Coordinates of N, CA and C in Angstrom, one line a residue:
X1 N -33.7 176.3 140.6 CA -34.1 177.4 139.7 C -35.2 177.1 138.8
X2 N -35.1 175.8 138.3 CA -36.1 175.4 137.3 C -37.5 175.3 138.0
X3 N -37.5 174.9 139.3 CA -38.8 174.8 140.0 C -39.4 176.2 140.2
X4 N -38.5 177.2 140.5 CA -39.0 178.6 140.6 C -39.6 179.1 139.4
X5 N -39.0 178.8 138.2 CA -39.5 179.3 136.9 C -40.8 178.6 136.6
X6 N -40.9 177.3 137.0 CA -42.1 176.5 136.7 C -43.3 177.1 137.6
X7 N -43.0 177.5 138.8 CA -44.0 178.1 139.7 C -44.5 179.4 139.1
X8 N -43.5 180.2 138.6 CA -43.9 181.5 138.0 C -44.8 181.3 136.8
X9 N -44.4 180.3 136.0 CA -45.2 180.0 134.8 C -46.6 179.6 135.2
X10 N -46.8 178.7 136.2 CA -48.1 178.3 136.7 C -48.9 179.5 137.2
X11 N -48.2 180.4 137.9 CA -48.9 181.6 138.5 C -49.4 182.4 137.3
X12 N -48.6 182.6 136.3 CA -49.0 183.4 135.2 C -50.2 182.8 134.4
X13 N -50.1 181.5 134.3 CA -51.2 180.8 133.6 C -52.5 181.0 134.4
X14 N -52.4 180.8 135.7 CA -53.6 180.9 136.6 C -54.1 182.3 136.6
X15 N -53.2 183.3 136.6 CA -53.6 184.7 136.6 C -54.3 185.0 135.2
X16 N -53.8 184.4 134.2 CA -54.3 184.7 132.9 C -55.7 184.0 132.8
X17 N -55.8 182.9 133.3 CA -57.1 182.2 133.3 C -58.2 183.0 134.0
X18 N -57.8 183.5 135.2 CA -58.7 184.2 136.0 C -59.2 185.5 135.3
X19 N -58.2 186.2 134.7 CA -58.5 187.4 134.0 C -59.4 187.1 132.8
X20 N -59.2 186.1 132.1 CA -59.9 185.7 130.9 C -61.4 185.3 131.3
X21 N -61.5 184.7 132.4 CA -62.8 184.1 132.8 C -63.4 184.8 134.1
X22 N -63.0 186.0 134.3 CA -63.4 186.6 135.6 C -64.9 186.8 135.7
X23 N -65.6 187.1 134.6 CA -67.0 187.3 134.6 C -67.7 186.0 135.0
X24 N -67.2 184.9 134.4 CA -67.8 183.6 134.6 C -67.6 183.2 136.1
X25 N -66.4 183.4 136.6 CA -66.0 183.1 137.9 C -66.9 183.9 138.9
X26 N -67.1 185.2 138.6 CA -67.9 186.0 139.5 C -69.3 185.5 139.5
X27 N -69.8 185.1 138.4 CA -71.2 184.6 138.3 C -71.3 183.3 139.1
X28 N -70.4 182.4 139.0 CA -70.4 181.2 139.7 C -70.3 181.4 141.2
X29 N -69.5 182.3 141.6 CA -69.3 182.7 143.0 C -70.6 183.3 143.6
X30 N -71.3 184.1 142.7 CA -72.5 184.7 143.2 C -73.6 183.6 143.3
X31 N -73.6 182.7 142.4 CA -74.6 181.6 142.5 C -74.4 180.7 143.7
X32 N -73.1 180.4 143.9 CA -72.8 179.6 145.1 C -73.2 180.3 146.4
X33 N -72.9 181.6 146.4 CA -73.3 182.4 147.6 C -74.8 182.4 147.8
X34 N -75.5 182.6 146.7 CA -77.0 182.6 146.8 C -77.5 181.3 147.3
X35 N -76.9 180.2 146.8 CA -77.4 178.9 147.3 C -77.1 178.7 148.8
X36 N -75.9 179.1 149.2 CA -75.6 179.1 150.6 C -76.6 179.9 151.5
X37 N -76.9 181.1 151.0 CA -77.9 181.9 151.7 C -79.3 181.3 151.8
X38 N -79.7 180.7 150.6 CA -81.0 180.1 150.5 C -81.1 178.9 151.5
X39 N -80.0 178.1 151.5 CA -80.0 176.9 152.4 C -80.1 177.4 153.9
X40 N -79.3 178.5 154.2 CA -79.3 179.0 155.5 C -80.7 179.5 155.9
X41 N -81.4 180.2 155.0 CA -82.7 180.7 155.3 C -83.7 179.6 155.4
X42 N -83.6 178.6 154.5 CA -84.5 177.5 154.6 C -84.4 176.7 155.9
X43 N -83.1 176.5 156.3 CA -82.9 175.8 157.6 C -83.5 176.5 158.7
X44 N -83.3 177.9 158.7 CA -83.8 178.7 159.8 C -85.3 178.7 159.8
X45 N -85.9 178.8 158.7 CA -87.4 178.7 158.6 C -87.9 177.4 159.0
X46 N -87.2 176.3 158.6 CA -87.6 175.0 159.0 C -87.6 174.8 160.5
X47 N -86.5 175.3 161.2 CA -86.4 175.2 162.6 C -87.5 176.0 163.3
X48 N -87.7 177.2 162.8 CA -88.8 178.0 163.4 C -90.1 177.4 163.2
X49 N -90.4 176.8 162.1 CA -91.7 176.1 161.8 C -91.9 174.9 162.8
X50 N -90.8 174.2 162.9 CA -90.8 173.0 163.8 C -91.1 173.4 165.3
X51 N -90.5 174.5 165.7 CA -90.8 175.0 167.1 C -92.2 175.4 167.2
X52 N -92.7 176.0 166.2 CA -94.1 176.5 166.2 C -95.1 175.4 166.3
X53 N -94.9 174.3 165.5 CA -95.8 173.2 165.6 C -95.6 172.3 166.9
X54 N -94.4 172.3 167.4 CA -94.2 171.6 168.6 C -95.0 172.3 169.8
X55 N -94.9 173.6 169.8 CA -95.6 174.4 170.8 C -97.1 174.2 170.6
X56 N -97.5 174.2 169.3 CA -99.0 174.0 169.1 C -99.5 172.7 169.5
X57 N -98.8 171.6 169.3 CA -99.3 170.3 169.7 C -99.2 170.2 171.2
X58 N -98.3 170.8 171.9 CA -98.2 170.8 173.3 C -99.4 171.5 173.9
X59 N -99.7 172.6 173.4 CA -100.9 173.4 173.8 C -102.2 172.6 173.6
X60 N -102.3 172.0 172.4 CA -103.5 171.2 172.1 C -103.6 170.0 173.0
X61 N -102.5 169.4 173.4 CA -102.6 168.3 174.3 C -103.1 168.8 175.7
X62 N -102.6 169.9 176.1 CA -103.1 170.5 177.4 C -104.6 170.8 177.3
X63 N -105.0 171.3 176.2 CA -106.4 171.6 176.1 C -107.3 170.3 176.0
X64 N -106.7 169.3 175.4 CA -107.4 168.0 175.4 C -107.6 167.4 176.8
X65 N -106.5 167.5 177.5 CA -106.5 167.0 178.9 C -107.5 167.8 179.8
X66 N -107.5 169.1 179.6 CA -108.5 169.9 180.3 C -109.9 169.5 179.9
X67 N -110.1 169.2 178.6 CA -111.5 168.8 178.2 C -111.9 167.5 178.8
X68 N -111.0 166.6 179.0 CA -111.3 165.3 179.6 C -111.7 165.4 181.0
X69 N -111.2 166.5 181.6 CA -111.6 166.7 183.1 C -112.9 167.4 183.3
X70 N -113.6 167.8 182.2 CA -114.9 168.4 182.3 C -115.9 167.4 182.7
X71 N -116.9 167.8 183.4 CA -118.0 166.9 183.8 C -118.9 166.6 182.6
X72 N -119.5 165.4 182.6 CA -120.3 165.0 181.4 C -121.5 166.0 181.1
X73 N -121.9 166.6 182.2 CA -123.0 167.6 182.0 C -122.6 169.0 181.9
X74 N -121.3 169.2 181.7 CA -120.8 170.6 181.6 C -121.3 171.2 180.3
X75 N -121.8 172.4 180.3 CA -122.4 173.1 179.2 C -121.4 173.3 178.0
X76 N -120.2 173.4 178.4 CA -119.1 173.7 177.4 C -118.5 172.5 176.8
X77 N -118.9 171.3 177.2 CA -118.3 170.1 176.8 C -118.2 170.0 175.3
X78 N -119.3 170.2 174.6 CA -119.3 170.0 173.1 C -118.5 171.1 172.5
X79 N -118.6 172.3 172.9 CA -117.9 173.5 172.4 C -116.4 173.3 172.5
X80 N -116.0 172.9 173.7 CA -114.6 172.7 173.9 C -114.0 171.6 173.1
X81 N -114.8 170.5 172.9 CA -114.4 169.4 172.1 C -114.1 169.9 170.6
X82 N -115.0 170.7 170.1 CA -114.9 171.3 168.8 C -113.6 172.2 168.7
X83 N -113.4 172.9 169.7 CA -112.2 173.8 169.7 C -110.9 173.0 169.7
X84 N -110.9 171.9 170.5 CA -109.7 171.0 170.6 C -109.5 170.3 169.2
X85 N -110.6 169.9 168.7 CA -110.5 169.2 167.4 C -110.0 170.1 166.3
X86 N -110.5 171.4 166.3 CA -110.0 172.3 165.3 C -108.5 172.6 165.4
X87 N -108.0 172.7 166.7 CA -106.6 172.9 166.9 C -105.8 171.7 166.3
X88 N -106.2 170.5 166.6 CA -105.5 169.3 166.2 C -105.6 169.2 164.7
X89 N -106.7 169.5 164.1 CA -106.8 169.4 162.6 C -105.9 170.4 161.9
X90 N -105.7 171.5 162.5 CA -104.8 172.5 162.0 C -103.4 172.0 162.0
X91 N -103.0 171.3 163.0 CA -101.7 170.8 163.1 C -101.5 169.7 162.1
X92 N -102.5 168.8 162.0 CA -102.4 167.7 161.0 C -102.3 168.2 159.6
X93 N -103.1 169.2 159.3 CA -103.0 169.7 157.9 C -101.8 170.6 157.6
X94 N -101.2 171.1 158.7 CA -100.0 171.9 158.5 C -98.7 171.2 158.6
X95 N -98.7 169.9 158.9 CA -97.5 169.2 159.1 C -97.6 167.8 158.5
X96 N -96.4 167.2 158.3 CA -96.4 165.8 157.8 C -95.1 165.2 158.2
X97 N -95.1 163.9 158.4 CA -93.9 163.1 158.7 C -93.1 163.8 159.9
X98 N -93.9 164.1 160.9 CA -93.3 164.7 162.1 C -94.0 164.3 163.4
X99 N -93.3 164.6 164.5 CA -93.9 164.3 165.8 C -95.2 165.0 166.0
X100 N -95.3 166.3 165.7 CA -96.6 167.0 165.9 C -97.7 166.4 165.1
X101 N -97.5 166.0 163.9 CA -98.5 165.3 163.1 C -98.9 164.0 163.7
X102 N -98.0 163.2 164.1 CA -98.3 161.9 164.7 C -99.1 162.1 166.0
X103 N -98.7 163.0 166.9 CA -99.3 163.2 168.2 C -100.7 163.8 168.0
X104 N -100.8 164.8 167.0 CA -102.2 165.4 166.8 C -103.1 164.3 166.3
X105 N -102.7 163.5 165.4 CA -103.6 162.4 164.8 C -104.0 161.5 165.9
X106 N -103.1 161.1 166.8 CA -103.4 160.2 167.9 C -104.4 160.9 168.8
X107 N -104.2 162.1 169.2 CA -105.1 162.8 170.1 C -106.5 163.0 169.4
X108 N -106.6 163.1 168.1 CA -107.9 163.2 167.4 C -108.6 161.8 167.5
X109 N -107.8 160.8 167.5 CA -108.4 159.4 167.7 C -109.0 159.3 169.1
X110 N -108.2 159.7 170.1 CA -108.7 159.7 171.5 C -110.0 160.5 171.6
X111 N -109.9 161.7 171.1 CA -111.1 162.6 171.2 C -112.3 162.0 170.5
X112 N -112.1 161.5 169.3 CA -113.2 160.8 168.6 C -113.8 159.7 169.4
X113 N -112.9 158.9 169.9 CA -113.4 157.7 170.7 C -114.2 158.2 171.9
X114 N -113.7 159.2 172.6 CA -114.4 159.7 173.8 C -115.8 160.2 173.5
X115 N -115.9 160.6 172.2 CA -117.2 161.1 171.8 C -118.1 160.1 171.1
X116 N -117.6 158.8 171.2 CA -118.3 157.6 170.7 C -118.3 157.7 169.1
X117 N -117.4 158.4 168.5 CA -117.3 158.4 167.1 C -116.2 157.3 166.7
X118 N -116.6 156.1 166.8 CA -115.7 155.0 166.8 C -115.0 154.8 165.4
X119 N -115.8 155.0 164.3 CA -115.2 154.8 163.0 C -114.2 155.9 162.7
X120 N -114.5 157.1 163.1 CA -113.5 158.2 162.9 C -112.2 157.9 163.8
X121 N -112.5 157.4 165.0 CA -111.3 157.1 165.9 C -110.4 156.1 165.3
X122 N -111.0 155.0 164.7 CA -110.3 153.9 164.1 C -109.4 154.5 162.9
X123 N -110.0 155.4 162.2 CA -109.2 156.0 161.0 C -108.0 156.8 161.5
X124 N -108.2 157.6 162.6 CA -107.1 158.3 163.1 C -106.0 157.4 163.6
X125 N -106.4 156.4 164.4 CA -105.4 155.5 164.9 C -104.7 154.7 163.8
X126 N -105.4 154.4 162.8 CA -104.8 153.7 161.6 C -103.8 154.5 161.0
X127 N -104.0 155.8 160.9 CA -103.1 156.8 160.3 C -101.8 156.7 161.1
X128 N -101.9 156.8 162.4 CA -100.7 156.8 163.3 C -99.9 155.5 163.1
X129 N -100.6 154.4 163.2 CA -99.9 153.1 163.2 C -99.3 152.8 161.8
X130 N -99.9 153.3 160.7 CA -99.3 153.0 159.4 C -98.3 154.1 159.0
X131 N -98.5 155.3 159.2 CA -97.6 156.4 158.8 C -96.4 156.5 159.7
X132 N -96.6 156.0 161.0 CA -95.5 156.1 161.9 C -95.3 154.7 162.6
X133 N -95.1 153.7 161.7 CA -95.0 152.3 162.2 C -93.7 152.1 163.1
X134 N -92.8 153.0 163.0 CA -91.6 152.8 163.8 C -91.7 153.7 165.1
X135 N -92.7 154.5 165.2 CA -92.9 155.4 166.3 C -93.3 154.7 167.6
X136 N -93.1 155.4 168.7 CA -93.5 154.8 170.0 C -95.0 154.7 170.2
X137 N -95.8 155.3 169.4 CA -97.2 155.2 169.5 C -97.8 154.1 168.6
X138 N -97.0 153.4 167.8 CA -97.5 152.5 166.8 C -98.3 151.3 167.4
X139 N -97.8 150.7 168.5 CA -98.5 149.5 169.0 C -99.8 150.0 169.8
X140 N -99.7 151.1 170.5 CA -100.8 151.6 171.2 C -101.9 152.1 170.2
X141 N -101.5 152.7 169.2 CA -102.5 153.1 168.1 C -103.2 151.9 167.5
X142 N -102.4 150.9 167.3 CA -103.0 149.6 166.7 C -104.0 149.0 167.6
X143 N -103.7 149.0 168.9 CA -104.6 148.5 169.9 C -105.9 149.3 170.0
X144 N -105.7 150.6 170.0 CA -106.8 151.5 170.0 C -107.7 151.4 168.7
X145 N -107.0 151.2 167.6 CA -107.8 151.0 166.4 C -108.6 149.8 166.5
X146 N -108.1 148.7 167.0 CA -108.8 147.4 167.1 C -110.0 147.6 168.0
X147 N -109.8 148.3 169.2 CA -110.9 148.5 170.1 C -112.0 149.4 169.5
X148 N -111.6 150.4 168.7 CA -112.5 151.3 168.1 C -113.3 150.6 167.0
X149 N -112.7 149.7 166.3 CA -113.4 148.9 165.3 C -114.4 148.0 165.9
X150 N -114.0 147.4 167.0 CA -114.9 146.5 167.7 C -116.1 147.2 168.3
X151 N -115.8 148.4 168.8 CA -116.9 149.2 169.3 C -117.9 149.7 168.2
X152 N -117.3 149.8 167.0 CA -118.2 150.3 165.9 C -119.0 149.1 165.3
X153 N -118.7 147.9 165.8 CA -119.5 146.7 165.4 C -118.8 145.9 164.4
X154 N -117.6 146.3 164.0 CA -116.8 145.5 163.0 C -115.8 144.6 163.6
X155 N -116.4 143.5 164.2 CA -115.5 142.6 165.0 C -114.5 141.8 164.1
X156 N -114.8 141.6 162.8 CA -113.9 140.9 161.9 C -112.7 141.8 161.7
X157 N -112.8 143.1 161.4 CA -111.7 144.0 161.3 C -110.9 144.1 162.6
X158 N -111.7 144.2 163.7 CA -111.0 144.2 165.0 C -110.2 143.0 165.2
X159 N -110.7 141.9 164.9 CA -109.9 140.6 165.1 C -108.6 140.6 164.3
X160 N -108.7 141.2 163.1 CA -107.5 141.3 162.2 C -106.5 142.2 162.9
X161 N -106.9 143.3 163.5 CA -106.0 144.3 164.1 C -105.4 143.7 165.4
X162 N -106.2 143.0 166.2 CA -105.7 142.4 167.4 C -104.6 141.3 167.0
X163 N -104.9 140.6 166.0 CA -103.9 139.5 165.5 C -102.6 140.2 165.0
X164 N -102.8 141.3 164.3 CA -101.6 142.0 163.7 C -100.7 142.5 164.9
X165 N -101.4 143.0 165.9 CA -100.6 143.5 167.1 C -99.8 142.3 167.7
X166 N -100.5 141.2 167.9 CA -99.8 140.0 168.5 C -98.6 139.6 167.6
X167 N -98.9 139.5 166.3 CA -97.8 139.1 165.4 C -96.7 140.1 165.3
X168 N -96.9 141.3 165.4 CA -95.9 142.4 165.2 C -95.2 142.8 166.5
X169 N -96.0 142.9 167.6 CA -95.4 143.4 168.8 C -95.4 142.4 170.0
X170 N -95.4 141.2 169.7 CA -95.5 140.2 170.8 C -94.5 140.3 171.9
X171 N -93.3 140.7 171.5 CA -92.2 140.8 172.5 C -91.9 142.2 172.9
X172 N -92.6 143.2 172.4 CA -92.2 144.6 172.7 C -93.3 145.5 173.2
X173 N -94.6 144.9 173.2 CA -95.7 145.8 173.7 C -96.4 145.1 174.8
X174 N -96.7 146.0 175.8 CA -97.5 145.5 176.9 C -99.0 145.2 176.5
X175 N -99.3 145.7 175.3 CA -100.7 145.5 174.8 C -100.9 144.1 174.2
X176 N -99.8 143.4 174.0 CA -99.9 142.1 173.3 C -100.8 141.1 174.0
X177 N -100.7 141.0 175.3 CA -101.5 140.1 176.1 C -102.9 140.5 176.1
X178 N -103.2 141.8 176.1 CA -104.5 142.3 176.1 C -105.2 141.9 174.7
X179 N -104.4 142.1 173.7 CA -104.9 141.8 172.3 C -105.2 140.3 172.2
X180 N -104.3 139.5 172.8 CA -104.5 138.0 172.7 C -105.8 137.6 173.4
X181 N -106.0 138.2 174.6 CA -107.3 138.0 175.3 C -108.5 138.4 174.5
X182 N -108.4 139.6 173.8 CA -109.5 140.1 173.0 C -109.8 139.1 171.9
X183 N -108.8 138.5 171.3 CA -109.0 137.6 170.2 C -109.8 136.4 170.7
X184 N -109.4 135.8 171.9 CA -110.1 134.7 172.5 C -111.5 135.1 172.8
X185 N -111.7 136.3 173.3 CA -113.1 136.8 173.7 C -114.0 136.9 172.5
X186 N -113.4 137.4 171.4 CA -114.2 137.5 170.2 C -114.6 136.1 169.6
X187 N -113.6 135.2 169.6 CA -113.9 133.8 169.2 C -115.0 133.2 170.1
X188 N -114.9 133.4 171.4 CA -115.9 132.9 172.3 C -117.3 133.5 172.0
X189 N -117.3 134.8 171.8 CA -118.6 135.5 171.5 C -119.2 134.9 170.2
X190 N -118.4 134.6 169.2 CA -118.8 134.1 168.0 C -119.2 132.6 168.0
X191 N -119.0 132.0 169.1 CA -119.3 130.6 169.3 C -118.2 129.6 168.8
X192 N -117.0 130.2 168.5 CA -115.9 129.4 168.2 C -115.1 128.9 169.4
X193 N -115.7 128.0 170.2 CA -115.2 127.7 171.5 C -113.8 127.1 171.4
X194 N -113.6 126.2 170.5 CA -112.3 125.5 170.4 C -111.2 126.6 170.1
X195 N -111.4 127.5 169.2 CA -110.5 128.5 168.9 C -110.2 129.4 170.2
X196 N -111.3 129.7 170.9 CA -111.2 130.6 172.1 C -110.4 129.9 173.1
X197 N -110.6 128.6 173.3 CA -109.8 127.8 174.3 C -108.3 127.8 173.9
X198 N -108.1 127.6 172.6 CA -106.7 127.6 172.2 C -106.0 128.9 172.4
X199 N -106.7 130.0 172.2 CA -106.1 131.3 172.3 C -105.8 131.6 173.8
X200 N -106.8 131.3 174.6 CA -106.7 131.5 176.1 C -105.5 130.7 176.6
X201 N -105.3 129.5 176.2 CA -104.2 128.6 176.6 C -102.9 129.2 176.1
X202 N -102.9 129.8 174.9 CA -101.7 130.4 174.4 C -101.3 131.6 175.3
X203 N -102.3 132.3 175.7 CA -102.1 133.5 176.5 C -101.5 133.1 177.9
X204 N -102.0 132.0 178.5 CA -101.4 131.5 179.7 C -99.9 131.1 179.5
X205 N -99.6 130.5 178.4 CA -98.2 130.0 178.1 C -97.3 131.2 177.8
X206 N -97.8 132.1 177.0 CA -96.9 133.2 176.5 C -96.7 134.3 177.6
X207 N -97.8 134.6 178.3 CA -97.8 135.7 179.3 C -98.4 135.2 180.6
X208 N -97.7 134.3 181.3 CA -98.2 133.7 182.5 C -98.4 134.7 183.7
X209 N -97.7 135.8 183.7 CA -97.8 136.8 184.8 C -98.7 137.9 184.5
X210 N -99.3 137.9 183.3 CA -100.2 139.0 182.9 C -101.5 139.0 183.6
X211 N -102.1 140.1 183.8 CA -103.4 140.2 184.4 C -104.4 139.6 183.5
X212 N -104.2 139.7 182.2 CA -105.1 139.1 181.2 C -105.1 137.6 181.2
X213 N -104.0 137.0 181.7 CA -103.9 135.6 181.8 C -104.8 135.1 182.9
X214 N -105.0 135.9 184.0 CA -105.9 135.6 185.1 C -107.3 135.5 184.6
X215 N -107.6 136.5 183.7 CA -109.0 136.5 183.1 C -109.2 135.3 182.2
X216 N -108.1 135.0 181.5 CA -108.1 133.8 180.6 C -108.4 132.5 181.3
X217 N -107.8 132.4 182.5 CA -108.1 131.3 183.4 C -109.5 131.2 183.7
X218 N -110.1 132.3 184.1 CA -111.6 132.3 184.4 C -112.4 131.9 183.2
X219 N -112.0 132.4 182.0 CA -112.8 132.0 180.8 C -112.6 130.5 180.5
X220 N -111.4 130.0 180.7 CA -111.2 128.6 180.5 C -112.0 127.7 181.4
X221 N -112.2 128.1 182.6 CA -113.0 127.3 183.6 C -114.5 127.4 183.1
X222 N -114.9 128.5 182.7 CA -116.3 128.7 182.2 C -116.5 127.9 180.9
X223 N -115.5 127.7 180.1 CA -115.7 127.0 178.8 C -115.5 125.5 179.0
X224 N -115.0 125.1 180.1 CA -114.7 123.6 180.3 C -115.9 122.8 180.4

């Protein structure tokens, strides 16, 4: 009986509390409901935006591929390149920390390189490999950055990027043996024969089955 009376007392207290604070409770409920609605709307908008940019980068990649298939003397070559670049730039400026942003930046690097704009290409590839260092394009972007820098005439910076690739992706990237060969080649070109030989020998030891090792063997014979 005592428990029944205690329950009734608690019910009366709760009812009294609700009656006394009903306005506050209604306001709190309204605020919570508004927050839930806002979160739902924000999530829906975010998903819609993501789909939009994913579709945009897929279309841009298709257009880039179509551009690469044009003949060098095609009258529309330059115009189409500008159109693809504009598409990609729109994606880059409209997104961040996302796959579309990463892919669009990478494609802009490829487009710039194909147009022999090597400094611009290196900058795009640098963005990909630094902003998306854990992404699947990181090692490839780093290799492309090194090649772009070398093509721009900055062999010192290129050497640094090649070495960074070897140090960072030695066991995970197929580009590592290529980068190591490029390091040896640059040393050889600069007249640092001893360093070139050491790098080529390292290449043979670390990547004996690589095609770049075969080229290293040729260079070692020539430097002997």
